[in-house]
Structures are given as C-alpha cells and as structure tokens.
PDB file of C-alpha atoms in Angstrom:
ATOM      1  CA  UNK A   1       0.000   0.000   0.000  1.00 36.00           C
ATOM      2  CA  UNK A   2       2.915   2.558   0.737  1.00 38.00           C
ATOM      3  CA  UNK A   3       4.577   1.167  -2.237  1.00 41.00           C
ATOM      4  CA  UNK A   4       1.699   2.909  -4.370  1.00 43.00           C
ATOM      5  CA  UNK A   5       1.333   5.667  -2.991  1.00 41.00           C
ATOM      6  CA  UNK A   6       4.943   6.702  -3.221  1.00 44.00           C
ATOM      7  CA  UNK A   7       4.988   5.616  -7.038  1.00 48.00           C
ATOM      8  CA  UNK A   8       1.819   7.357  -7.486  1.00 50.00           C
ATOM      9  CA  UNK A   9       2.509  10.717  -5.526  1.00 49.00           C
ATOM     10  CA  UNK A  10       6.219  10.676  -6.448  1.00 50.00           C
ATOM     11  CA  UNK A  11       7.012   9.250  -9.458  1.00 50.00           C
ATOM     12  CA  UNK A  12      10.362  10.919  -9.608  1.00 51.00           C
ATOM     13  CA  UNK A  13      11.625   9.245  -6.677  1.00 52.00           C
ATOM     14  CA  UNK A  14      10.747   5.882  -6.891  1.00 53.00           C
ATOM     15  CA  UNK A  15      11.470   5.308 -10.790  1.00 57.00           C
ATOM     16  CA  UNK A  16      12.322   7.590 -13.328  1.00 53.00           C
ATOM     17  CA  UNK A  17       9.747   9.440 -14.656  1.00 50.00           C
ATOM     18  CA  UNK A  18       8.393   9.424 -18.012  1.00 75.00           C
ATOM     19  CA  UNK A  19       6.615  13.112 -17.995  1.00 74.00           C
ATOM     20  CA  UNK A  20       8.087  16.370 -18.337  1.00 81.00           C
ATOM     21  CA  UNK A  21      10.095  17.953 -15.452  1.00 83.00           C
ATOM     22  CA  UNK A  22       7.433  20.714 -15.480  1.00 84.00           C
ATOM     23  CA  UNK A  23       4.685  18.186 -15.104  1.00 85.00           C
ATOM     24  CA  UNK A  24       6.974  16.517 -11.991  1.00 86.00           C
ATOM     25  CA  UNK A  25       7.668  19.659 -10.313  1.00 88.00           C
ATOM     26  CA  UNK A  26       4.086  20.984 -10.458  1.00 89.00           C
ATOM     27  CA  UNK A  27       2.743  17.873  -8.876  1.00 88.00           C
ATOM     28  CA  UNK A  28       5.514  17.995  -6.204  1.00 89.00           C
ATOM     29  CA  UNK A  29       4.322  21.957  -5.482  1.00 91.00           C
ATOM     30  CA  UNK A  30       0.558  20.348  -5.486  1.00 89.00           C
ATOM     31  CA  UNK A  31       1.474  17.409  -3.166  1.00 89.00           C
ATOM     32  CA  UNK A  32       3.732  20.008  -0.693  1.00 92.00           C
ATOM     33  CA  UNK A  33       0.494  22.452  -0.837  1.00 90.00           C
ATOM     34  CA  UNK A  34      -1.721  19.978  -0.140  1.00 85.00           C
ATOM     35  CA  UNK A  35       0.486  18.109   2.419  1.00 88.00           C
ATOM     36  CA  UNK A  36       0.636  21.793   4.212  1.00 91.00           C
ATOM     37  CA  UNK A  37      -3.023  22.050   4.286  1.00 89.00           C
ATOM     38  CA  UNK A  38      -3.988  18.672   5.379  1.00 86.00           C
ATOM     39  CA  UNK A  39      -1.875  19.493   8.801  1.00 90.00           C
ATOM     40  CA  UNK A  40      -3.072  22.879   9.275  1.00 91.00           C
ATOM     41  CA  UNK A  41      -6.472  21.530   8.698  1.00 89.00           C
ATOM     42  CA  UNK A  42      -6.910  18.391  10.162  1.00 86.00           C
ATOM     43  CA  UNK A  43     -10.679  17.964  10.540  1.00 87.00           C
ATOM     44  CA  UNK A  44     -11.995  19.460   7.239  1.00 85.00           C
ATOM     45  CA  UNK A  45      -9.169  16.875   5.929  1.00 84.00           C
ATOM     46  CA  UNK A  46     -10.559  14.280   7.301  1.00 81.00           C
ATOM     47  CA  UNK A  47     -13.947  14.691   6.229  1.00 81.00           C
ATOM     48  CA  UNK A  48     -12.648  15.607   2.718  1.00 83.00           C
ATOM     49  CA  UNK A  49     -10.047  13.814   1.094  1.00 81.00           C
ATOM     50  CA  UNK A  50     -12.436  10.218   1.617  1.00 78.00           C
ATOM     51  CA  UNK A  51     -15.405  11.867   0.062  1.00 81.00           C
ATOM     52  CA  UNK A  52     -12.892  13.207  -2.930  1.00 82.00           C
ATOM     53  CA  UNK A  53     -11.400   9.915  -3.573  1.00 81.00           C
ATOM     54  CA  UNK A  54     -15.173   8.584  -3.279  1.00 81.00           C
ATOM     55  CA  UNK A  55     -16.080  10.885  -6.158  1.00 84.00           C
ATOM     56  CA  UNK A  56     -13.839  10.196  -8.121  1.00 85.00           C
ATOM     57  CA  UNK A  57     -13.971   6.546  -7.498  1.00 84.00           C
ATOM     58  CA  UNK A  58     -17.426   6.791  -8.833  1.00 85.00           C
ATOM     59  CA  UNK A  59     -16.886   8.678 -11.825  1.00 89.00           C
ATOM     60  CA  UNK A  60     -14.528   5.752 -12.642  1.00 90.00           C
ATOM     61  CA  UNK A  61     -16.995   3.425 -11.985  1.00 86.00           C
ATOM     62  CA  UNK A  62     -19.338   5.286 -14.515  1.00 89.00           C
ATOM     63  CA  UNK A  63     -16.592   5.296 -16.998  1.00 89.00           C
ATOM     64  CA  UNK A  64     -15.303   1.467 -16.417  1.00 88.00           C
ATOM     65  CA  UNK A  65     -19.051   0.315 -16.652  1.00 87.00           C
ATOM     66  CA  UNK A  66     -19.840   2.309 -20.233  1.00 89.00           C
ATOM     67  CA  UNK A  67     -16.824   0.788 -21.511  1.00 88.00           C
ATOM     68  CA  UNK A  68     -17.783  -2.699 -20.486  1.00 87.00           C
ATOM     69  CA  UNK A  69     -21.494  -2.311 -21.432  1.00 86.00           C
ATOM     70  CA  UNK A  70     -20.567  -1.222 -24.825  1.00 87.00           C
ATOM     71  CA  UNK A  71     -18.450  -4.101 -24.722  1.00 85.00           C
ATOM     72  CA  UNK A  72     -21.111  -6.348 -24.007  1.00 85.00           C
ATOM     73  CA  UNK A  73     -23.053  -4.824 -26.398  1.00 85.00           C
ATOM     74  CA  UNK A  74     -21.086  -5.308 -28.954  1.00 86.00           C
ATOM     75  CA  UNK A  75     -20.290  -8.934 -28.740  1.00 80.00           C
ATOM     76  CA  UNK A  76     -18.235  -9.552 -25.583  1.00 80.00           C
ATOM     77  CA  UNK A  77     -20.920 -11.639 -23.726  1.00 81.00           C
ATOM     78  CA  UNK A  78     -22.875 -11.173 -21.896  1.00 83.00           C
ATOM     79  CA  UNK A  79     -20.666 -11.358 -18.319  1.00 82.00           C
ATOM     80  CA  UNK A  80     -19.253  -7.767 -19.564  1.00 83.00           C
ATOM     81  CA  UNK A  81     -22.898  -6.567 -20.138  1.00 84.00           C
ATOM     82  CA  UNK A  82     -23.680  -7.371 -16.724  1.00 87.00           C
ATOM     83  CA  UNK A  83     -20.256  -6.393 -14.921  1.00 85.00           C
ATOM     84  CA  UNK A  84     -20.647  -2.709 -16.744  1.00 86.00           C
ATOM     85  CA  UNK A  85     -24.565  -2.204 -15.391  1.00 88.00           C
ATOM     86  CA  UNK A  86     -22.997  -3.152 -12.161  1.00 87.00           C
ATOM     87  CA  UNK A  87     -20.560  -0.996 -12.411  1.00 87.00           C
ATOM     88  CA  UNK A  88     -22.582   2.088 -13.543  1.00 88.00           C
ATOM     89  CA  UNK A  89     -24.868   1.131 -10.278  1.00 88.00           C
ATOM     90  CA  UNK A  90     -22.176   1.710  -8.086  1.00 85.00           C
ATOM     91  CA  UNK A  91     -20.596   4.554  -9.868  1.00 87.00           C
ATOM     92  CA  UNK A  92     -24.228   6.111  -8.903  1.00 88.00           C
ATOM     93  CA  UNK A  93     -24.392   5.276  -5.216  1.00 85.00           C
ATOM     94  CA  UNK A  94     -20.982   6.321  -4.625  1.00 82.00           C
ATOM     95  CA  UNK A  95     -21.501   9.748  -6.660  1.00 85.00           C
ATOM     96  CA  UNK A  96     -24.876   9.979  -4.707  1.00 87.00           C
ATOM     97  CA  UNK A  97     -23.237   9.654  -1.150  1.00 85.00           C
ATOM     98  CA  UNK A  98     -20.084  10.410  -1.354  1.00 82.00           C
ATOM     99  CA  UNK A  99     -20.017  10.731   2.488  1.00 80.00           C
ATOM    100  CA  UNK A 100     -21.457   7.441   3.275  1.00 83.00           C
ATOM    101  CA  UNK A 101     -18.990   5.566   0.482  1.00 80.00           C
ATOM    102  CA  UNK A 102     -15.988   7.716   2.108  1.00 75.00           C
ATOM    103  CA  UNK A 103     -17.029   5.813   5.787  1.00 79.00           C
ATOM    104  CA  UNK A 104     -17.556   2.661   3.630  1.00 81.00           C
ATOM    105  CA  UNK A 105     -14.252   3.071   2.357  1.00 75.00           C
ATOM    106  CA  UNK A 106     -12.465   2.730   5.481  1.00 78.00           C
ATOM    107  CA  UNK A 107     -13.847   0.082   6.503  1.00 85.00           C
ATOM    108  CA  UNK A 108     -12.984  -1.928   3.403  1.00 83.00           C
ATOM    109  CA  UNK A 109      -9.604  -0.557   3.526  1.00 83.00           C
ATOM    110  CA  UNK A 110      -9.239  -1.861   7.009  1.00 89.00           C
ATOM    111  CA  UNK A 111     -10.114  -5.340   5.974  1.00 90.00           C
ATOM    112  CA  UNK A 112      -7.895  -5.523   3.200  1.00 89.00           C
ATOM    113  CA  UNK A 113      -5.158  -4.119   5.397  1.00 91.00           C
ATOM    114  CA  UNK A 114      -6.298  -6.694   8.068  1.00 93.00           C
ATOM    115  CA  UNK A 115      -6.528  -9.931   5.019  1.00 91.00           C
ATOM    116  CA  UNK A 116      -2.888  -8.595   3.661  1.00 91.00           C
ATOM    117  CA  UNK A 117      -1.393  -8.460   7.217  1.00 91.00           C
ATOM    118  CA  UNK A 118      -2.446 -12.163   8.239  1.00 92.00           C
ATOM    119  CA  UNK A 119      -1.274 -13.330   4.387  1.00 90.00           C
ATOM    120  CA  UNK A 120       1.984 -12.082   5.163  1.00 91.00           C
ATOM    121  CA  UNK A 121       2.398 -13.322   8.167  1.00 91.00           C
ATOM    122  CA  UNK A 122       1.732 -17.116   7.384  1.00 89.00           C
ATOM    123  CA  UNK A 123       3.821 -16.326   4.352  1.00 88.00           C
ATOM    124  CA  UNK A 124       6.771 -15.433   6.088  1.00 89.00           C
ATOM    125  CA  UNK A 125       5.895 -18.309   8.716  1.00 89.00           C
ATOM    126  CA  UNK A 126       6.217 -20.845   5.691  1.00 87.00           C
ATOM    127  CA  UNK A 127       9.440 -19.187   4.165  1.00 83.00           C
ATOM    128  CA  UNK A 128      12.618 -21.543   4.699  1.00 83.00           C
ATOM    129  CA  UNK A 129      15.296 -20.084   7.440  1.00 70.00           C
TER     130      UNK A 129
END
C-alpha cells in the first residue's frame, strides 16, 4: 500500500519518470500544498479527502461500466454486459453519497489491510530459514 502511494505521488523518486520535469515539479508543489493544508487543517481533511477519492472513485466506476457495457453490447458476452450495469450502479451510489462511500471506504480498507497483514504473516511463517 505505501509502495503505491509513493509511485503514485512521487514518481520521480521511486522510478524515473516518463513526464516532463514541469509536469513533476508541479505535482511535487501540489502534493507540498496539499500536504501543508492537510496538517493545518486536520478535521476538514478528514472529512474531505475520503469523500474526494469517493467521487472520483465513482466517476470511474461510470466510466469502467460504459466501456464494459458497450463491450457487451457489442459482442463480448454477456458477463461484460452485466459487470458494466454493475458498475454504472455503483458509480451512482458512490456519486450519490459520497459521504457514506468515504465511511464505507475505510472500513474496506481496514479489511484488506487486516486480510494482507495475516497473508503475510503465514507467508513469512512458511518461508525456509
């Protein structure tokens, strides 16, 4: 999980970047500005940044799901039909309550975090030496 978020935030750092140093150095002066705000500002941060990454989780949803219904549509089957309506469903809620799929979201992430932190510890249990 920290791995992405360093090789999304920074992609200078952890490999080298593809996109103009321009491009780099303006999302390092958005990440700093942002990273300024979020500590002068702790409770409006907390409320916001889940229901932002809610949003925009949803629009994604809307976007994923057209693609797949047109591919289902268009002669993919009829599992992408299905998976793209689902999609565009959810897209919906989470664009409808943003506030509700930010809570939502924390608990999911905490049971991912909880499922990847047992898997690696019978992993490394099982690893010779």
């Amino acid at each position: 999980m920290v791995n992405a978020t360093f090789e999304a935030g920074t992609p200078g750092l952890t490999k080298p970047a593809s996109l103009p140093r321009w491009l780099v150095l303006l999302q390092g002066i958005v990440a700093l500005a942002l990273g300024i705000l979020f500590l002068a500002y702790p409770l409006y941060s907390t409320i916001l940044l889940p229901t932002l990454l809610a949003i925009i989780i949803g629009v994604e949803g809307l976007i994923i799901g057209a693609v797949q219904l047109a591919r289902g549509l268009s002669g993919a089957g009829w599992g992408a039909g299905i998976l793209g309506i689902v999609s565009i469903i959810f897209g919906l809620i989470l664009i409808a309550n943003p506030f509700i799929a930010a809570l939502a979201l924390v608990v999911v992430l905490a049971v991912l975090a909880i499922i990847g932190g047992v898997a690696a510890i019978i992993f490394a249990l099982r690893m010779p030496g």
